[in-house]
Coordinates of C-alpha atoms and ligand atoms in Angstrom, one line a residue:
M1315 CA 169.9 -39.8 64.5
Q1316 CA 170.1 -36.1 65.4
N1317 CA 173.3 -35.6 67.4
E1318 CA 174.8 -33.0 65.1
N1319 CA 173.9 -30.1 67.4
R1320 CA 174.6 -32.0 70.6
S1321 CA 178.2 -32.8 69.5
E1322 CA 179.0 -29.1 68.9
N1323 CA 178.9 -28.5 72.7
F1324 CA 181.4 -31.2 73.4
S1325 CA 184.3 -30.2 71.2
R1326 CA 187.6 -30.4 73.0
R1327 CA 185.9 -31.7 76.1
H1328 CA 187.4 -34.3 78.5
L1329 CA 185.5 -36.7 80.8
I1330 CA 187.4 -37.2 84.1
T1331 CA 184.4 -36.8 86.3
F1332 CA 180.8 -35.8 85.5
D1333 CA 181.0 -33.4 88.4
D1334 CA 182.2 -30.7 86.0
W1335 CA 179.6 -31.5 83.4
T1336 CA 176.2 -29.6 83.5
L1337 CA 172.9 -31.5 83.9
E1338 CA 172.1 -30.5 80.3
E1339 CA 175.3 -32.1 79.1
I1340 CA 174.6 -35.3 81.1
E1341 CA 171.1 -35.3 79.7
S1342 CA 172.5 -35.3 76.2
V1343 CA 174.5 -38.4 77.1
L1344 CA 171.5 -40.2 78.5
E1345 CA 169.2 -39.3 75.6
L1346 CA 171.7 -40.4 73.0
A1347 CA 172.5 -43.6 74.9
G1348 CA 168.8 -44.4 74.9
E1349 CA 168.6 -43.7 71.2
L1350 CA 171.7 -45.9 70.4
K1351 CA 170.2 -48.7 72.5
R1352 CA 167.0 -48.7 70.5
I1353 CA 169.0 -48.6 67.3
R1354 CA 171.1 -51.6 68.3
Y1355 CA 167.9 -53.5 69.3
A1356 CA 166.5 -52.7 65.9
G1357 CA 169.6 -54.0 64.2
E1358 CA 170.4 -50.8 62.4
L1359 CA 173.9 -49.4 61.8
V1360 CA 175.3 -46.1 63.1
E1361 CA 178.8 -45.3 61.9
T1362 CA 179.3 -41.9 63.5
L1363 CA 183.0 -42.7 64.3
K1364 CA 184.0 -44.2 60.9
Q1365 CA 187.8 -44.2 60.5
K1366 CA 188.2 -42.8 64.0
T1367 CA 190.7 -44.2 66.5
L1368 CA 190.5 -44.4 70.3
F1369 CA 193.6 -45.3 72.3
M1370 CA 192.7 -47.2 75.4
I1371 CA 195.5 -47.5 78.0
F1372 CA 194.9 -49.9 80.9
F1373 CA 197.1 -49.9 84.0
E1374 CA 194.8 -52.5 85.5
Q1375 CA 192.5 -55.4 84.5
S1376 CA 189.0 -54.9 83.2
T1377 CA 186.2 -56.9 81.7
R1378 CA 183.2 -54.4 81.3
T1379 CA 185.1 -51.2 80.6
R1380 CA 187.5 -52.7 78.1
N1381 CA 184.9 -54.6 76.2
S1382 CA 182.1 -52.0 76.3
M1383 CA 184.6 -49.3 75.0
E1384 CA 186.1 -51.6 72.3
A1385 CA 182.7 -52.9 71.2
A1386 CA 181.4 -49.3 71.2
M1387 CA 184.2 -48.2 68.8
T1388 CA 183.6 -51.2 66.5
Q1389 CA 179.8 -50.7 66.4
L1390 CA 180.3 -47.0 65.6
G1391 CA 182.6 -47.8 62.7
G1392 CA 185.9 -46.9 64.3
H1393 CA 188.7 -48.8 66.0
A1394 CA 190.0 -49.0 69.5
H1395 CA 193.7 -49.8 70.3
D1396 CA 193.7 -52.0 73.4
L1397 CA 196.9 -50.9 75.1
T1398 CA 198.4 -51.7 78.4
A1399 CA 201.0 -49.5 80.1
D1400 CA 203.6 -52.3 80.3
K1401 CA 203.5 -52.6 76.5
M1402 CA 204.1 -48.9 76.0
Q1403 CA 207.1 -46.6 76.7
I1404 CA 205.1 -45.5 79.7
S1405 CA 206.8 -48.4 81.4
H1406 CA 210.2 -46.9 80.6
G1407 CA 209.1 -43.6 82.1
E1408 CA 207.9 -41.7 79.0
S1409 CA 206.2 -38.5 80.2
P1410 CA 202.5 -37.9 80.1
M1411 CA 203.1 -34.8 78.0
D1412 CA 205.0 -36.8 75.3
T1413 CA 202.4 -39.6 75.4
A1414 CA 199.5 -37.1 75.1
K1415 CA 201.1 -35.1 72.3
V1416 CA 202.1 -38.1 70.2
L1417 CA 198.7 -39.8 70.5
S1418 CA 196.9 -36.5 69.7
R1419 CA 198.7 -36.6 66.3
M1420 CA 197.4 -40.1 65.5
G1421 CA 193.8 -40.5 66.6
E1422 CA 190.7 -38.8 68.0
G1423 CA 190.4 -40.0 71.6
I1424 CA 192.5 -41.3 74.6
A1425 CA 190.9 -43.4 77.3
I1426 CA 192.8 -44.4 80.4
R1427 CA 192.3 -46.6 83.5
N1428 CA 194.8 -45.9 86.3
C1429 CA 193.5 -46.6 89.7
F1430 CA 196.8 -46.4 91.7
Y1431 CA 195.9 -44.5 94.9
D1432 CA 197.0 -40.9 94.8
I1433 CA 198.5 -41.4 91.3
G1434 CA 195.7 -42.3 88.8
N1435 CA 193.6 -39.1 88.8
K1436 CA 196.8 -36.9 88.7
Y1437 CA 198.1 -38.9 85.7
L1438 CA 194.8 -38.5 83.8
N1439 CA 194.8 -34.8 84.4
E1440 CA 198.4 -34.5 83.2
I1441 CA 197.5 -36.3 80.0
A1442 CA 194.4 -34.1 79.6
K1443 CA 196.5 -31.0 80.1
F1444 CA 198.6 -31.8 77.1
S1445 CA 196.2 -33.6 74.9
D1446 CA 194.6 -32.0 71.8
I1447 CA 191.9 -34.8 71.7
P1448 CA 189.3 -35.8 74.3
V1449 CA 190.6 -37.8 77.3
I1450 CA 188.1 -40.1 78.9
S1451 CA 188.6 -41.7 82.3
M1452 CA 188.0 -45.5 82.3
Q1453 CA 188.4 -45.3 86.1
D1454 CA 191.0 -43.7 88.4
D1455 CA 191.6 -43.6 92.1
I1456 CA 188.8 -41.0 92.7
Y1457 CA 186.2 -41.3 89.9
H1458 CA 184.6 -43.9 87.6
P1459 CA 182.3 -41.7 85.5
L1460 CA 181.5 -44.5 82.9
Q1461 CA 180.1 -46.6 85.7
A1462 CA 178.1 -43.9 87.3
I1463 CA 176.4 -42.8 84.1
A1464 CA 175.5 -46.4 83.2
D1465 CA 174.0 -46.8 86.7
L1466 CA 172.0 -43.6 86.3
M1467 CA 170.6 -44.8 83.0
T1468 CA 169.7 -48.1 84.6
I1469 CA 167.9 -46.5 87.5
R1470 CA 166.0 -44.3 85.1
E1471 CA 164.9 -47.3 83.1
K1472 CA 163.6 -49.0 86.2
F1473 CA 162.1 -46.1 88.1
G1474 CA 161.4 -43.4 85.5
R1475 CA 162.8 -39.9 85.1
N1476 CA 161.5 -38.4 88.3
L1477 CA 163.8 -39.8 90.9
D1478 CA 163.0 -37.4 93.7
G1479 CA 163.2 -39.2 97.0
L1480 CA 164.2 -42.5 95.6
K1481 CA 166.2 -44.2 98.4
V1482 CA 169.5 -45.6 97.2
V1483 CA 171.7 -47.4 99.7
I1484 CA 175.4 -47.6 98.8
S1485 CA 176.8 -50.0 101.3
W1486 CA 180.4 -51.1 101.9
A1487 CA 180.6 -54.9 101.9
Y1488 CA 183.2 -57.5 102.9
A1489 CA 185.4 -58.9 100.0
T1490 CA 188.4 -61.1 99.8
T1491 CA 189.4 -60.4 96.2
H1492 CA 191.4 -57.1 96.2
A1493 CA 191.4 -53.6 97.7
K1494 CA 189.0 -52.0 95.4
P1495 CA 189.2 -48.2 94.6
L1496 CA 186.9 -45.6 96.1
S1497 CA 185.9 -44.4 92.7
V1498 CA 182.6 -46.2 92.1
P1499 CA 180.8 -45.1 95.3
Q1500 CA 182.4 -41.6 95.1
S1501 CA 181.1 -41.1 91.5
Q1502 CA 177.7 -42.4 92.5
I1503 CA 177.4 -40.1 95.6
L1504 CA 178.4 -37.1 93.5
L1505 CA 175.9 -37.8 90.6
F1506 CA 172.8 -39.4 92.2
P1507 CA 171.9 -36.4 94.5
R1508 CA 171.9 -34.1 91.5
Y1509 CA 168.9 -36.2 90.3
G1510 CA 167.0 -35.8 93.6
M1511 CA 167.8 -39.2 95.0
D1512 CA 168.0 -39.9 98.8
V1513 CA 171.4 -41.5 99.0
V1514 CA 172.4 -43.3 102.2
V1515 CA 176.0 -44.5 102.5
A1516 CA 176.8 -47.3 105.0
H1517 CA 180.3 -48.2 105.9
P1518 CA 182.5 -49.3 108.9
E1519 CA 184.4 -46.4 110.4
E1520 CA 187.6 -47.7 109.0
F1521 CA 186.3 -47.5 105.4
P1522 CA 185.2 -43.9 104.8
L1523 CA 185.1 -42.2 101.4
Q1524 CA 187.3 -39.1 100.8
Q1525 CA 186.3 -36.1 102.8
N1526 CA 186.4 -33.6 99.9
I1527 CA 184.2 -35.8 97.8
I1528 CA 181.7 -36.1 100.7
E1529 CA 181.6 -32.4 101.0
K1530 CA 181.0 -31.9 97.3
A1531 CA 178.3 -34.6 97.4
R1532 CA 176.6 -32.7 100.2
S1533 CA 176.8 -29.5 98.3
N1534 CA 175.3 -31.2 95.1
A1535 CA 172.5 -32.6 97.2
S1536 CA 171.5 -29.2 98.7
K1537 CA 171.7 -27.5 95.3
H1538 CA 169.6 -30.1 93.5
G1539 CA 167.1 -31.2 96.1
G1540 CA 168.6 -34.6 96.8
K1541 CA 169.8 -36.0 100.1
I1542 CA 172.9 -37.7 101.4
S1543 CA 173.6 -39.3 104.7
F1544 CA 176.2 -41.6 106.2
V1545 CA 175.7 -44.4 108.8
N1546 CA 178.0 -47.1 110.2
S1547 CA 175.6 -50.1 110.0
M1548 CA 174.3 -51.8 106.9
E1549 CA 171.0 -52.7 108.7
D1550 CA 170.4 -49.1 109.8
A1551 CA 170.7 -48.0 106.1
L1552 CA 168.4 -50.5 104.5
E1553 CA 165.0 -49.7 105.8
D1554 CA 162.6 -49.1 102.9
A1555 CA 165.4 -48.9 100.4
D1556 CA 164.4 -48.8 96.7
V1557 CA 167.9 -49.7 95.4
I1558 CA 170.8 -51.4 97.2
I1559 CA 174.4 -51.4 95.9
P1560 CA 176.5 -53.6 98.1
K1561 CA 180.1 -53.0 97.2
N1562 CA 183.6 -53.4 98.7
W1563 CA 186.1 -50.5 98.7
G1564 CA 189.5 -50.2 100.3
G1565 CA 190.2 -48.1 103.4
F1566 CA 192.5 -45.7 101.4
A1567 CA 190.9 -42.5 102.6
Y1568 CA 191.5 -43.6 106.3
F1569 CA 195.2 -43.5 105.6
D1570 CA 195.6 -40.3 103.7
E1571 CA 198.8 -39.5 105.6
F1572 CA 200.3 -43.0 105.3
D1573 CA 203.7 -43.0 103.7
D1574 CA 204.3 -46.7 103.2
S1575 CA 201.8 -48.4 100.9
R1576 CA 202.7 -51.9 102.1
E1577 CA 201.9 -51.0 105.7
M1578 CA 198.8 -49.3 104.6
H1579 CA 197.6 -52.4 102.8
E1580 CA 198.4 -54.6 105.8
Q1581 CA 196.4 -52.4 108.1
M1582 CA 193.6 -52.3 105.7
K1583 CA 193.5 -56.1 105.5
A1584 CA 193.4 -56.3 109.3
N1585 CA 190.5 -53.8 109.4
L1586 CA 188.7 -55.8 106.6
E1587 CA 188.7 -59.0 108.6
M1588 CA 186.8 -57.2 111.5
H1589 CA 183.9 -56.8 109.2
R1590 CA 183.2 -60.2 107.6
D1591 CA 179.5 -59.8 108.6
W1592 CA 179.0 -56.9 106.1
I1593 CA 177.3 -59.2 103.6
L1594 CA 174.0 -58.5 101.9
D1595 CA 171.9 -61.6 102.8
A1596 CA 168.2 -62.4 102.9
K1597 CA 167.8 -61.2 106.5
K1598 CA 169.2 -57.8 105.8
F1599 CA 167.5 -57.5 102.4
S1600 CA 164.1 -58.1 104.1
L1601 CA 164.5 -54.6 105.6
A1602 CA 164.2 -53.0 102.2
K1603 CA 161.1 -52.6 100.0
R1604 CA 159.8 -55.8 98.6
D1605 CA 160.6 -54.7 95.0
C1606 CA 164.0 -53.2 95.9
R1607 CA 166.5 -53.5 93.1
I1608 CA 170.0 -54.8 93.6
M1609 CA 172.8 -53.2 91.6
H1610 CA 176.5 -53.9 91.5
A1611 CA 179.2 -52.5 89.1
L1612 CA 180.8 -55.9 89.0
P1613 CA 183.0 -57.9 89.4
A1614 CA 181.1 -59.1 92.5
D1615 CA 182.8 -61.1 95.2
R1616 CA 180.0 -63.6 95.4
N1617 CA 179.0 -64.8 98.9
H1618 CA 181.2 -62.2 100.5
E1619 CA 179.7 -58.9 99.4
I1620 CA 176.3 -60.5 98.7
T1621 CA 174.8 -64.0 98.6
D1622 CA 174.4 -65.8 95.3
A1623 CA 170.7 -66.2 96.0
L1624 CA 170.2 -62.4 96.1
L1625 CA 172.6 -61.5 93.3
D1626 CA 170.8 -64.1 91.0
S1627 CA 167.3 -63.1 92.2
E1628 CA 164.6 -61.3 90.3
N1629 CA 165.4 -58.2 92.3
S1630 CA 168.9 -58.1 90.8
I1631 CA 169.4 -55.9 87.7
I1632 CA 173.2 -56.3 87.5
Y1633 CA 173.2 -57.5 83.8
D1634 CA 171.0 -54.6 82.6
E1635 CA 173.4 -52.3 84.4
A1636 CA 176.4 -54.0 82.7
E1637 CA 174.8 -53.8 79.3
N1638 CA 174.2 -50.1 79.7
R1639 CA 177.9 -49.7 80.0
L1640 CA 177.9 -50.3 76.2
H1641 CA 175.1 -47.9 75.3
T1642 CA 176.5 -45.1 77.5
A1643 CA 180.0 -45.6 76.2
K1644 CA 178.8 -45.3 72.6
S1645 CA 177.0 -42.1 73.5
I1646 CA 180.0 -40.5 75.2
L1647 CA 182.4 -41.5 72.5
S1648 CA 180.0 -40.2 69.8
L1649 CA 179.6 -36.9 71.5
L1650 CA 183.3 -36.3 72.3
M1651 CA 185.0 -37.8 69.3
K1652 CA 182.7 -36.8 66.4
Ligands
LIG932 N1 182.6 -52.1 86.6 C1 183.8 -52.1 85.9 O1 184.4 -51.1 85.7 O2 184.1 -53.4 85.6 P1 185.6 -53.7 85.0 O3 186.6 -53.5 86.1 O4 185.5 -55.2 84.5 O5 185.9 -52.8 83.8

């Protein structure tokens, strides 16, 4: 496996968002992920991170991110500490600087999930500022780079490398489980137009994405030949779609000036209940292309965001997408921590 030269470019690099990574760097991630996937299927061993340690700090729950990252470290010959903020001195107020400097003396990488609105991304950047080892976002309130790169890998596997004009609909959908961060759709709208895709975002007025991210996504689209547009109806977005991603997100960006988070969540819940009809079902799906692929970062709120029948249909590629979290995680960890 020839990743010696690739890794040189990544020394002392953090991954908080792919928006500050070049297309060349992202290509290295995708190429190595493909190679590592083939190697795993062939049953061969790659121990590029032997004796290396990754500290994973979770402020929230996770199934895919936690397990793809820990399995990645094990399969690469290293070890991941599965930490939660409440088990660390973070819970007693230890500063990001002290946390970053201490962990930098003991291992080779720090990965963090902190999705608290208006807190998570700032916390990750504080850690990155003081860390001597790579800091990797496992999702914050603004970005989820590990999800977006796995999604891009999956789309390329299904549609090939030339994605010019591929119509990808990212649609808000009703859910009852919890107020999900904006980070998955925001990372997707930043990344996909850089690959020439025609991205249509559908959402009720009360559930916009952050304005600065929308502006950056528009700029990425015009620079790289992709397209991005926004509509307030799922049906209007779906005509001739090649890919549909039905996904709930909270109305945080609508309340940027809100002081009281309890009031914000109550208002968000009231807004949510007005849009119970935002479910991807057979009638709406019939507007898309016949072989349209359904993606979802998971966990899905089944029969609220999307019907079981569609999520379990032949059009659905959700488990390929989830599996690619492992291969892309291995690639990123190999490049950054080697
Ligand atoms: N898609 C995703 O990040 O899943 P988890 O929340 O289970 O990690």
